[in-house]
mmCIF file of C-alpha atoms and ligand atoms in Angstrom:
data_model
loop_
_atom_site.group_PDB
_atom_site.id
_atom_site.type_symbol
_atom_site.label_atom_id
_atom_site.label_comp_id
_atom_site.label_asym_id
_atom_site.label_seq_id
_atom_site.Cartn_x
_atom_site.Cartn_y
_atom_site.Cartn_z
ATOM 1 C CA MET A 1 -62.062 193.589 305.496
ATOM 2 C CA PRO A 2 -64.404 190.817 304.435
ATOM 3 C CA ASP A 3 -65.433 188.213 306.990
ATOM 4 C CA SER A 4 -64.448 184.693 306.179
ATOM 5 C CA ILE A 5 -66.788 181.854 307.082
ATOM 6 C CA LYS A 6 -65.565 178.282 307.131
ATOM 7 C CA ILE A 7 -68.112 175.848 305.710
ATOM 8 C CA SER A 8 -66.388 172.592 304.667
ATOM 9 C CA SER A 9 -69.555 171.026 303.334
ATOM 10 C CA ASN A 10 -69.472 168.203 300.838
ATOM 11 C CA ILE A 11 -71.653 169.101 297.852
ATOM 12 C CA HIS A 12 -72.793 165.545 297.513
ATOM 13 C CA ALA A 13 -73.735 165.597 301.211
ATOM 14 C CA ALA A 14 -77.440 166.176 300.553
ATOM 15 C CA ASN A 15 -77.549 163.216 298.161
ATOM 16 C CA ASP A 16 -75.507 161.091 300.569
ATOM 17 C CA ILE A 17 -77.947 161.706 303.434
ATOM 18 C CA VAL A 18 -80.875 160.432 301.356
ATOM 19 C CA ALA A 19 -78.763 157.561 299.954
ATOM 20 C CA ASN A 20 -78.072 156.434 303.518
ATOM 21 C CA GLN A 21 -81.786 156.599 304.325
ATOM 22 C CA ASN A 22 -82.406 154.325 301.324
ATOM 23 C CA ARG A 23 -79.598 152.037 302.491
ATOM 24 C CA ALA A 24 -81.156 151.793 305.963
ATOM 25 C CA LEU A 25 -84.522 150.890 304.423
ATOM 26 C CA PHE A 26 -82.911 148.199 302.244
ATOM 27 C CA ALA A 27 -81.133 146.744 305.297
ATOM 28 C CA GLU A 28 -84.326 146.748 307.326
ATOM 29 C CA ARG A 29 -86.198 144.986 304.500
ATOM 30 C CA ASP A 30 -83.211 142.678 303.863
ATOM 31 C CA ILE A 31 -83.002 143.594 300.163
ATOM 32 C CA ALA A 32 -79.809 143.546 298.099
ATOM 33 C CA VAL A 33 -79.617 146.427 295.626
ATOM 34 C CA LEU A 34 -77.614 146.751 292.421
ATOM 35 C CA ASN A 35 -77.169 150.089 290.639
ATOM 36 C CA MET A 36 -76.745 149.207 286.955
ATOM 37 C CA ILE A 37 -74.884 151.796 284.903
ATOM 38 C CA GLY A 38 -74.007 151.790 281.193
ATOM 39 C CA SER A 39 -74.448 153.646 277.907
ATOM 40 C CA PRO A 40 -77.843 153.903 276.196
ATOM 41 C CA GLY A 41 -78.295 150.727 274.180
ATOM 42 C CA SER A 42 -75.661 148.663 276.007
ATOM 43 C CA GLY A 43 -78.431 146.192 276.851
ATOM 44 C CA LYS A 44 -79.327 146.991 280.480
ATOM 45 C CA THR A 45 -83.052 146.377 280.022
ATOM 46 C CA SER A 46 -82.445 143.255 277.892
ATOM 47 C CA ILE A 47 -80.265 141.784 280.676
ATOM 48 C CA LEU A 48 -83.034 142.501 283.188
ATOM 49 C CA GLU A 49 -85.616 140.863 280.908
ATOM 50 C CA ARG A 50 -83.569 137.667 280.943
ATOM 51 C CA MET A 51 -83.267 137.883 284.722
ATOM 52 C CA ALA A 52 -87.019 138.406 285.053
ATOM 53 C CA ALA A 53 -87.524 135.042 283.371
ATOM 54 C CA ARG A 54 -85.654 133.455 286.299
ATOM 55 C CA TRP A 55 -86.799 135.633 289.254
ATOM 56 C CA GLY A 56 -90.295 136.623 288.138
ATOM 57 C CA ALA A 57 -92.160 139.143 290.264
ATOM 58 C CA SER A 58 -89.683 138.679 293.131
ATOM 59 C CA LEU A 59 -87.227 140.737 291.048
ATOM 60 C CA ALA A 60 -87.863 144.402 291.731
ATOM 61 C CA VAL A 61 -86.635 146.907 289.162
ATOM 62 C CA ILE A 62 -86.560 150.684 289.149
ATOM 63 C CA THR A 63 -85.713 151.987 285.691
ATOM 64 C CA GLY A 64 -84.549 155.518 285.001
ATOM 65 C CA ASP A 65 -84.876 157.295 281.684
ATOM 66 C CA ILE A 66 -85.254 160.919 280.712
ATOM 67 C CA GLN A 67 -88.641 160.218 279.086
ATOM 68 C CA THR A 68 -91.114 157.339 278.584
ATOM 69 C CA THR A 69 -92.116 154.293 280.605
ATOM 70 C CA PHE A 70 -90.986 151.914 277.811
ATOM 71 C CA ASP A 71 -88.447 150.045 279.939
ATOM 72 C CA ALA A 72 -90.714 149.487 282.955
ATOM 73 C CA ASP A 73 -93.427 148.300 280.542
ATOM 74 C CA ARG A 74 -90.981 145.843 278.935
ATOM 75 C CA LEU A 75 -89.940 144.498 282.329
ATOM 76 C CA LYS A 76 -93.500 144.112 283.577
ATOM 77 C CA ARG A 77 -94.275 142.127 280.429
ATOM 78 C CA ALA A 78 -91.218 139.983 281.218
ATOM 79 C CA GLY A 79 -92.689 139.250 284.661
ATOM 80 C CA ALA A 80 -90.685 141.540 286.962
ATOM 81 C CA THR A 81 -92.083 144.068 289.427
ATOM 82 C CA ALA A 82 -91.059 147.307 287.755
ATOM 83 C CA ILE A 83 -91.505 150.996 288.288
ATOM 84 C CA GLN A 84 -90.274 153.819 286.042
ATOM 85 C CA ILE A 85 -88.619 157.082 286.998
ATOM 86 C CA GLU A 86 -88.814 159.737 284.282
ATOM 87 C CA THR A 87 -86.100 162.226 285.193
ATOM 88 C CA GLY A 88 -87.408 164.856 282.763
ATOM 89 C CA GLY A 89 -83.878 165.816 281.742
ATOM 90 C CA SER A 90 -81.502 164.817 284.507
ATOM 91 C CA CYS A 91 -78.580 162.752 283.212
ATOM 92 C CA HIS A 92 -78.463 160.508 286.299
ATOM 93 C CA LEU A 93 -80.710 159.207 289.065
ATOM 94 C CA SER A 94 -80.351 160.820 292.475
ATOM 95 C CA ALA A 95 -81.035 159.192 295.833
ATOM 96 C CA ALA A 96 -84.131 161.372 296.281
ATOM 97 C CA MET A 97 -85.648 160.139 292.994
ATOM 98 C CA VAL A 98 -85.134 156.552 294.118
ATOM 99 C CA GLN A 99 -86.599 157.300 297.549
ATOM 100 C CA LYS A 100 -89.712 158.722 295.915
ATOM 101 C CA ALA A 101 -90.045 155.715 293.592
ATOM 102 C CA LEU A 102 -89.668 153.345 296.557
ATOM 103 C CA SER A 103 -92.667 154.910 298.253
ATOM 104 C CA GLY A 104 -94.775 153.596 295.344
ATOM 105 C CA MET A 105 -93.320 150.107 295.334
ATOM 106 C CA ASN A 106 -94.373 147.113 297.405
ATOM 107 C CA LEU A 107 -91.141 145.546 298.685
ATOM 108 C CA ASP A 108 -92.772 142.551 300.401
ATOM 109 C CA ASN A 109 -91.084 139.277 299.447
ATOM 110 C CA LYS A 110 -88.464 141.092 297.387
ATOM 111 C CA LYS A 111 -84.844 140.106 297.966
ATOM 112 C CA LEU A 112 -83.196 141.714 294.962
ATOM 113 C CA LEU A 113 -83.760 145.212 293.620
ATOM 114 C CA ILE A 114 -81.981 146.385 290.506
ATOM 115 C CA ILE A 115 -81.916 150.043 289.612
ATOM 116 C CA GLU A 116 -81.363 150.632 285.886
ATOM 117 C CA ASN A 117 -79.777 154.073 285.857
ATOM 118 C CA VAL A 118 -80.154 156.635 283.052
ATOM 119 C CA GLY A 119 -78.070 155.518 280.047
ATOM 120 C CA ASN A 120 -74.781 157.362 280.594
ATOM 121 C CA LEU A 121 -71.239 156.187 281.363
ATOM 122 C CA VAL A 122 -70.306 159.333 283.243
ATOM 123 C CA CYS A 123 -72.650 161.099 285.645
ATOM 124 C CA PRO A 124 -74.453 158.193 287.367
ATOM 125 C CA ALA A 125 -71.127 156.960 288.753
ATOM 126 C CA GLY A 126 -70.908 159.969 291.085
ATOM 127 C CA PHE A 127 -74.293 159.610 292.797
ATOM 128 C CA ASP A 128 -74.840 157.072 295.563
ATOM 129 C CA LEU A 129 -78.401 155.719 295.557
ATOM 130 C CA GLY A 130 -77.982 153.537 298.649
ATOM 131 C CA GLU A 131 -77.080 150.442 296.596
ATOM 132 C CA SER A 132 -75.038 147.469 297.755
ATOM 133 C CA GLN A 133 -72.984 147.502 294.549
ATOM 134 C CA LYS A 134 -72.590 149.368 291.294
ATOM 135 C CA ILE A 135 -72.621 147.181 288.181
ATOM 136 C CA ALA A 136 -71.164 148.503 284.909
ATOM 137 C CA VAL A 137 -72.624 147.366 281.577
ATOM 138 C CA LEU A 138 -70.518 147.669 278.435
ATOM 139 C CA SER A 139 -71.471 146.171 275.076
ATOM 140 C CA VAL A 140 -68.858 145.016 272.600
ATOM 141 C CA ALA A 141 -69.963 147.399 269.844
ATOM 142 C CA GLU A 142 -69.010 150.363 272.053
ATOM 143 C CA GLY A 143 -65.274 149.595 271.901
ATOM 144 C CA ASP A 144 -62.857 148.013 274.352
ATOM 145 C CA GLU A 145 -61.169 151.269 275.367
ATOM 146 C CA LYS A 146 -64.183 152.560 277.284
ATOM 147 C CA PRO A 147 -62.996 151.536 280.796
ATOM 148 C CA ALA A 148 -59.803 153.490 280.140
ATOM 149 C CA LYS A 149 -61.754 156.502 278.878
ATOM 150 C CA TYR A 150 -64.396 156.482 281.614
ATOM 151 C CA PRO A 151 -62.504 155.282 284.685
ATOM 152 C CA ALA A 152 -64.824 156.763 287.318
ATOM 153 C CA LEU A 153 -67.506 154.133 286.752
ATOM 154 C CA PHE A 154 -65.093 151.244 286.250
ATOM 155 C CA THR A 155 -63.193 152.157 289.420
ATOM 156 C CA ARG A 156 -66.370 151.945 291.494
ATOM 157 C CA ALA A 157 -68.130 148.980 289.854
ATOM 158 C CA ALA A 158 -68.033 145.648 291.704
ATOM 159 C CA ALA A 159 -68.782 143.801 288.465
ATOM 160 C CA VAL A 160 -68.564 144.603 284.759
ATOM 161 C CA LEU A 161 -70.998 142.963 282.342
ATOM 162 C CA ILE A 162 -69.614 142.733 278.809
ATOM 163 C CA ASN A 163 -72.808 142.353 276.797
ATOM 164 C CA LYS A 164 -73.518 141.356 273.187
ATOM 165 C CA VAL A 165 -70.612 138.891 272.929
ATOM 166 C CA ASP A 166 -72.611 137.267 270.086
ATOM 167 C CA LEU A 167 -71.423 140.266 268.015
ATOM 168 C CA LEU A 168 -67.707 139.612 268.642
ATOM 169 C CA PRO A 169 -67.174 138.138 265.136
ATOM 170 C CA TYR A 170 -68.302 141.463 263.624
ATOM 171 C CA VAL A 171 -66.528 144.065 265.754
ATOM 172 C CA LYS A 172 -62.984 144.716 266.868
ATOM 173 C CA PHE A 173 -63.148 144.203 270.611
ATOM 174 C CA SER A 174 -60.765 142.487 273.007
ATOM 175 C CA ILE A 175 -62.320 141.107 276.176
ATOM 176 C CA ASP A 176 -58.769 140.640 277.501
ATOM 177 C CA ARG A 177 -58.056 144.327 277.123
ATOM 178 C CA VAL A 178 -61.203 145.226 279.079
ATOM 179 C CA ARG A 179 -60.305 142.681 281.733
ATOM 180 C CA GLU A 180 -56.774 144.086 282.041
ATOM 181 C CA ASP A 181 -57.900 147.717 282.237
ATOM 182 C CA CYS A 182 -60.678 146.939 284.715
ATOM 183 C CA PHE A 183 -58.309 145.016 286.988
ATOM 184 C CA LYS A 184 -55.965 148.002 287.006
ATOM 185 C CA LEU A 185 -58.795 150.252 288.145
ATOM 186 C CA ASN A 186 -60.181 147.775 290.682
ATOM 187 C CA SER A 187 -58.282 144.567 291.361
ATOM 188 C CA ARG A 188 -61.370 142.940 292.944
ATOM 189 C CA VAL A 189 -63.724 143.459 289.982
ATOM 190 C CA LYS A 190 -65.700 140.504 288.546
ATOM 191 C CA ILE A 191 -66.123 140.327 284.771
ATOM 192 C CA PHE A 192 -69.099 138.607 283.122
ATOM 193 C CA PRO A 193 -69.229 138.247 279.308
ATOM 194 C CA LEU A 194 -72.920 137.986 278.342
ATOM 195 C CA SER A 195 -75.222 137.694 275.385
ATOM 196 C CA CYS A 196 -78.908 138.443 275.714
ATOM 197 C CA THR A 197 -79.412 136.917 272.276
ATOM 198 C CA THR A 198 -77.905 133.496 273.007
ATOM 199 C CA GLY A 199 -78.085 133.482 276.810
ATOM 200 C CA GLU A 200 -74.335 132.915 277.068
ATOM 201 C CA GLY A 201 -72.863 133.838 280.450
ATOM 202 C CA PHE A 202 -76.200 134.239 282.226
ATOM 203 C CA LYS A 203 -75.680 131.156 284.394
ATOM 204 C CA GLU A 204 -72.557 132.702 285.968
ATOM 205 C CA TRP A 205 -74.056 136.179 286.196
ATOM 206 C CA MET A 206 -77.249 134.959 287.859
ATOM 207 C CA GLU A 207 -75.230 132.839 290.311
ATOM 208 C CA TYR A 208 -73.380 136.007 291.233
ATOM 209 C CA CYS A 209 -76.704 137.810 291.760
ATOM 210 C CA GLU A 210 -77.870 134.967 293.998
ATOM 211 C CA MET A 211 -74.705 135.411 296.069
ATOM 212 C CA VAL A 212 -75.381 139.133 296.330
ATOM 213 C CA GLU A 213 -78.967 138.353 297.261
ATOM 214 C CA SER A 214 -77.938 135.974 300.043
ATOM 215 C CA LYS A 215 -75.304 138.533 301.179
ATOM 216 C CA LYS A 216 -72.387 136.211 300.428
ATOM 217 C CA VAL A 217 -70.713 138.992 298.467
ATOM 218 C CA PHE A 218 -71.065 142.659 299.312
ATOM 219 C CA MET B 1 -72.811 167.468 282.331
ATOM 220 C CA HIS B 2 -74.455 167.729 285.752
ATOM 221 C CA GLU B 3 -72.402 170.709 286.906
ATOM 222 C CA TYR B 4 -75.405 173.028 286.759
ATOM 223 C CA GLY B 5 -77.206 171.051 289.464
ATOM 224 C CA VAL B 6 -74.074 170.996 291.584
ATOM 225 C CA ALA B 7 -73.673 174.759 291.052
ATOM 226 C CA LEU B 8 -77.239 175.398 292.235
ATOM 227 C CA GLU B 9 -76.545 173.465 295.406
ATOM 228 C CA ILE B 10 -73.299 175.331 296.065
ATOM 229 C CA ALA B 11 -74.955 178.698 295.435
ATOM 230 C CA GLU B 12 -77.755 177.876 297.843
ATOM 231 C CA THR B 13 -75.332 176.806 300.600
ATOM 232 C CA ALA B 14 -73.125 179.852 300.079
ATOM 233 C CA LEU B 15 -75.998 182.349 300.096
ATOM 234 C CA LYS B 16 -77.595 180.734 303.133
ATOM 235 C CA ASN B 17 -74.312 181.015 305.043
ATOM 236 C CA ALA B 18 -73.888 184.626 303.923
ATOM 237 C CA GLY B 19 -77.134 185.372 305.744
ATOM 238 C CA GLY B 20 -78.144 188.306 303.558
ATOM 239 C CA ARG B 21 -74.742 190.021 303.539
ATOM 240 C CA ARG B 22 -72.864 190.514 300.271
ATOM 241 C CA LEU B 23 -71.002 187.425 299.142
ATOM 242 C CA SER B 24 -67.573 188.330 297.754
ATOM 243 C CA LYS B 25 -65.740 185.046 297.430
ATOM 244 C CA VAL B 26 -66.384 181.306 297.378
ATOM 245 C CA LEU B 27 -63.587 178.775 297.860
ATOM 246 C CA LEU B 28 -64.193 175.257 296.523
ATOM 247 C CA ARG B 29 -62.189 172.033 296.540
ATOM 248 C CA ILE B 30 -62.701 169.847 293.474
ATOM 249 C CA GLY B 31 -60.991 166.465 293.251
ATOM 250 C CA ASP B 32 -59.681 164.976 290.006
ATOM 251 C CA LEU B 33 -61.877 161.917 290.609
ATOM 252 C CA SER B 34 -65.010 163.849 291.634
ATOM 253 C CA GLY B 35 -66.690 163.671 288.252
ATOM 254 C CA VAL B 36 -67.158 167.433 288.375
ATOM 255 C CA PHE B 37 -65.450 169.635 285.808
ATOM 256 C CA ALA B 38 -64.186 172.662 287.728
ATOM 257 C CA GLU B 39 -64.272 175.078 284.757
ATOM 258 C CA SER B 40 -67.936 174.417 283.926
ATOM 259 C CA LEU B 41 -68.870 174.541 287.568
ATOM 260 C CA THR B 42 -67.248 177.962 287.912
ATOM 261 C CA MET B 43 -69.001 179.201 284.789
ATOM 262 C CA TYR B 44 -72.437 178.145 286.062
ATOM 263 C CA LEU B 45 -71.780 179.578 289.522
ATOM 264 C CA ASP B 46 -70.855 182.896 287.998
ATOM 265 C CA LEU B 47 -74.141 182.944 286.042
ATOM 266 C CA ILE B 48 -76.202 181.981 289.083
ATOM 267 C CA PHE B 49 -74.612 184.575 291.383
ATOM 268 C CA ARG B 50 -75.123 187.304 288.772
ATOM 269 C CA GLU B 51 -78.839 186.682 289.049
ATOM 270 C CA LYS B 52 -78.793 186.796 292.837
ATOM 271 C CA GLN B 53 -76.725 189.889 293.562
ATOM 272 C CA LYS B 54 -75.376 192.927 291.714
ATOM 273 C CA GLU B 55 -71.705 192.566 292.646
ATOM 274 C CA PRO B 56 -69.770 189.681 291.112
ATOM 275 C CA VAL B 57 -68.517 186.830 293.293
ATOM 276 C CA THR B 58 -64.940 185.591 292.982
ATOM 277 C CA ILE B 59 -64.993 181.827 292.632
ATOM 278 C CA VAL B 60 -61.821 179.921 293.414
ATOM 279 C CA ALA B 61 -61.820 176.208 292.639
ATOM 280 C CA GLU B 62 -58.825 174.485 294.180
ATOM 281 C CA LYS B 63 -58.165 171.227 292.361
ATOM 282 C CA VAL B 64 -57.223 168.186 294.439
ATOM 283 C CA PRO B 65 -55.054 165.625 292.648
ATOM 284 C CA ALA B 66 -55.864 161.918 292.916
ATOM 285 C CA ARG B 67 -53.981 160.119 295.673
ATOM 286 C CA PHE B 68 -54.044 156.362 296.203
ATOM 287 C CA LYS B 69 -52.999 154.035 298.982
ATOM 288 C CA CYS B 70 -51.645 150.732 297.739
ATOM 289 C CA ALA B 71 -52.131 147.371 299.491
ATOM 290 C CA CYS B 72 -48.321 147.324 299.990
ATOM 291 C CA GLY B 73 -48.636 150.405 302.186
ATOM 292 C CA ALA B 74 -47.273 153.009 299.764
ATOM 293 C CA ALA B 75 -49.261 156.196 299.132
ATOM 294 C CA TYR B 76 -48.849 157.847 295.742
ATOM 295 C CA SER B 77 -50.286 160.384 293.311
ATOM 296 C CA PRO B 78 -50.405 158.842 289.849
ATOM 297 C CA ASP B 79 -49.647 160.955 286.770
ATOM 298 C CA LYS B 80 -52.281 158.944 284.950
ATOM 299 C CA ILE B 81 -55.024 156.908 286.559
ATOM 300 C CA PHE B 82 -53.563 153.727 285.053
ATOM 301 C CA ASP B 83 -50.127 154.192 286.594
ATOM 302 C CA PRO B 84 -49.256 151.272 288.869
ATOM 303 C CA CYS B 85 -47.929 151.675 292.404
ATOM 304 C CA PRO B 86 -44.369 153.009 292.108
ATOM 305 C CA SER B 87 -43.216 150.783 295.001
ATOM 306 C CA CYS B 88 -44.597 147.360 294.094
ATOM 307 C CA GLY B 89 -46.067 147.758 290.588
ATOM 308 C CA GLY B 90 -49.485 146.599 291.832
ATOM 309 C CA PHE B 91 -53.006 147.956 291.312
ATOM 310 C CA ASP B 92 -54.699 146.946 294.579
ATOM 311 C CA ARG B 93 -55.387 150.445 295.817
ATOM 312 C CA THR B 94 -57.933 152.627 297.549
ATOM 313 C CA VAL B 95 -58.573 156.305 296.946
ATOM 314 C CA ILE B 96 -57.302 158.650 299.676
ATOM 315 C CA ASP B 97 -57.857 161.997 297.935
ATOM 316 C CA GLY B 98 -59.453 163.205 294.746
ATOM 317 C CA LYS B 99 -63.142 162.405 295.238
ATOM 318 C CA GLU B 100 -63.920 165.659 297.037
ATOM 319 C CA CYS B 101 -66.341 168.256 295.770
ATOM 320 C CA SER B 102 -66.853 170.656 298.619
ATOM 321 C CA ILE B 103 -67.429 174.254 299.500
ATOM 322 C CA GLU B 104 -64.631 175.156 301.914
ATOM 323 C CA SER B 105 -65.313 178.751 302.884
ATOM 324 C CA ILE B 106 -66.933 181.970 301.790
ATOM 325 C CA GLU B 107 -66.111 185.627 302.297
ATOM 326 C CA ILE B 108 -68.820 188.170 302.986
ATOM 327 C CA GLU B 109 -68.860 191.927 303.233
ATOM 328 C CA ASP B 110 -71.345 194.496 304.372
ATOM 329 C CA ALA B 111 -73.538 195.522 301.463
HETATM 330 N N1 GDP C 1 -76.923 141.303 269.321
HETATM 331 C C1 GDP C 1 -77.295 141.635 270.534
HETATM 332 N N2 GDP C 1 -78.149 142.675 270.729
HETATM 333 C C2 GDP C 1 -78.527 142.970 271.983
HETATM 334 C C3 GDP C 1 -78.036 142.271 273.113
HETATM 335 N N3 GDP C 1 -78.547 142.834 274.235
HETATM 336 C C4 GDP C 1 -79.333 143.847 273.824
HETATM 337 N N4 GDP C 1 -79.333 143.936 272.466
HETATM 338 C C5 GDP C 1 -80.057 144.938 271.646
HETATM 339 O O1 GDP C 1 -79.541 146.211 271.940
HETATM 340 C C6 GDP C 1 -80.568 147.188 271.873
HETATM 341 C C7 GDP C 1 -80.628 148.004 273.161
HETATM 342 O O2 GDP C 1 -81.000 147.162 274.232
HETATM 343 P P1 GDP C 1 -81.645 147.708 275.577
HETATM 344 O O3 GDP C 1 -81.805 146.534 276.474
HETATM 345 O O4 GDP C 1 -82.851 148.525 275.289
HETATM 346 O O5 GDP C 1 -80.477 148.654 276.116
HETATM 347 P P2 GDP C 1 -80.452 149.753 277.287
HETATM 348 O O6 GDP C 1 -80.663 151.089 276.649
HETATM 349 O O7 GDP C 1 -79.081 149.649 277.869
HETATM 350 O O8 GDP C 1 -81.515 149.388 278.267
HETATM 351 C C8 GDP C 1 -81.851 146.442 271.587
HETATM 352 O O9 GDP C 1 -82.096 146.533 270.218
HETATM 353 C C9 GDP C 1 -81.519 145.022 272.003
HETATM 354 O O10 GDP C 1 -82.259 144.070 271.282
HETATM 355 C C10 GDP C 1 -77.128 141.172 272.880
HETATM 356 O O11 GDP C 1 -76.651 140.490 273.792
HETATM 357 N N5 GDP C 1 -76.794 140.908 271.575
HETATM 358 MG MG1 MG C 2 -83.060 150.575 279.122
HETATM 359 ZN ZN1 ZN C 3 -47.677 148.995 296.164
#
């Protein structure tokens, strides 16, 4: 007869422990943290560049890509305090990668940290990094059925940024459909149509970030 | 996509708990909303265990359906994730079950 051993251990437990250590550090330093998740090319870095113009070096950014420091370089040029994680192949950031990056970042006088996750609508949604909120980024050229096809992210995201609305005349995309589907997955979600090209929607989006920063929304 | 990493973690936990004895079975619970695809996970685990010990390990992945609790108080398992609450037709819900990805138990035998 084989012996049976009860384990009942959550596989994500190891990641969750480190995520909670990150969360404790953010609380101690009074920093609000957004985990930004979207497909490659949806415009995550472009959105952060526009935000850097408003926040300057007080905006801290950790960017995750499989290879290159291109995005951190872009954001430093835009004025933000940025650090790059090269995952070397991993399709998502883990809490431990963020913890390591934080050890090389000066958090003095920072109130808002945005983590640009690896471009991917799927895997990053499942890994807590210690953030205050997850933010989904979807651009109009990707199609309006994506929340329905990738519900895990859109169920967990506090806000959805619909980027590249300047391209709406050229693509078939219904913002109403996205709104409807997102509300079904999370009735408290906030939706922000944006364009990095024209600057449309950034006033509202940055006001939201200020509310997150001053802990008026969690 | 990331099932290989998850499989490595499960294998490590299982082998550590086996404490050097032969692992014969691993029982997992994988929720519909966990973001982990049970079939790929099982495939990777099988490959990993084959490298670690001669005898194969039986891997059983019990799937846990999504279960929501609606703001109106009703609890329900939707057929599709977009199904509204059957009691009130609303969407203001929290997840009760379906996010789990856990190793429940293992069976070990003397080598
Ligand atoms: N037309 C248009 N293009 C945009 C917009 N935002 C980003 N892009 C372009 O989309 C491409 C990918 O942007 P990037 O910020 O690197 O996306 P990321 O991979 O999500 O970080 C670049 O060529 C950007 O210039 C937008 O609002 N409108
Ligand atoms: Mg980028
Ligand atoms: Zn209801």
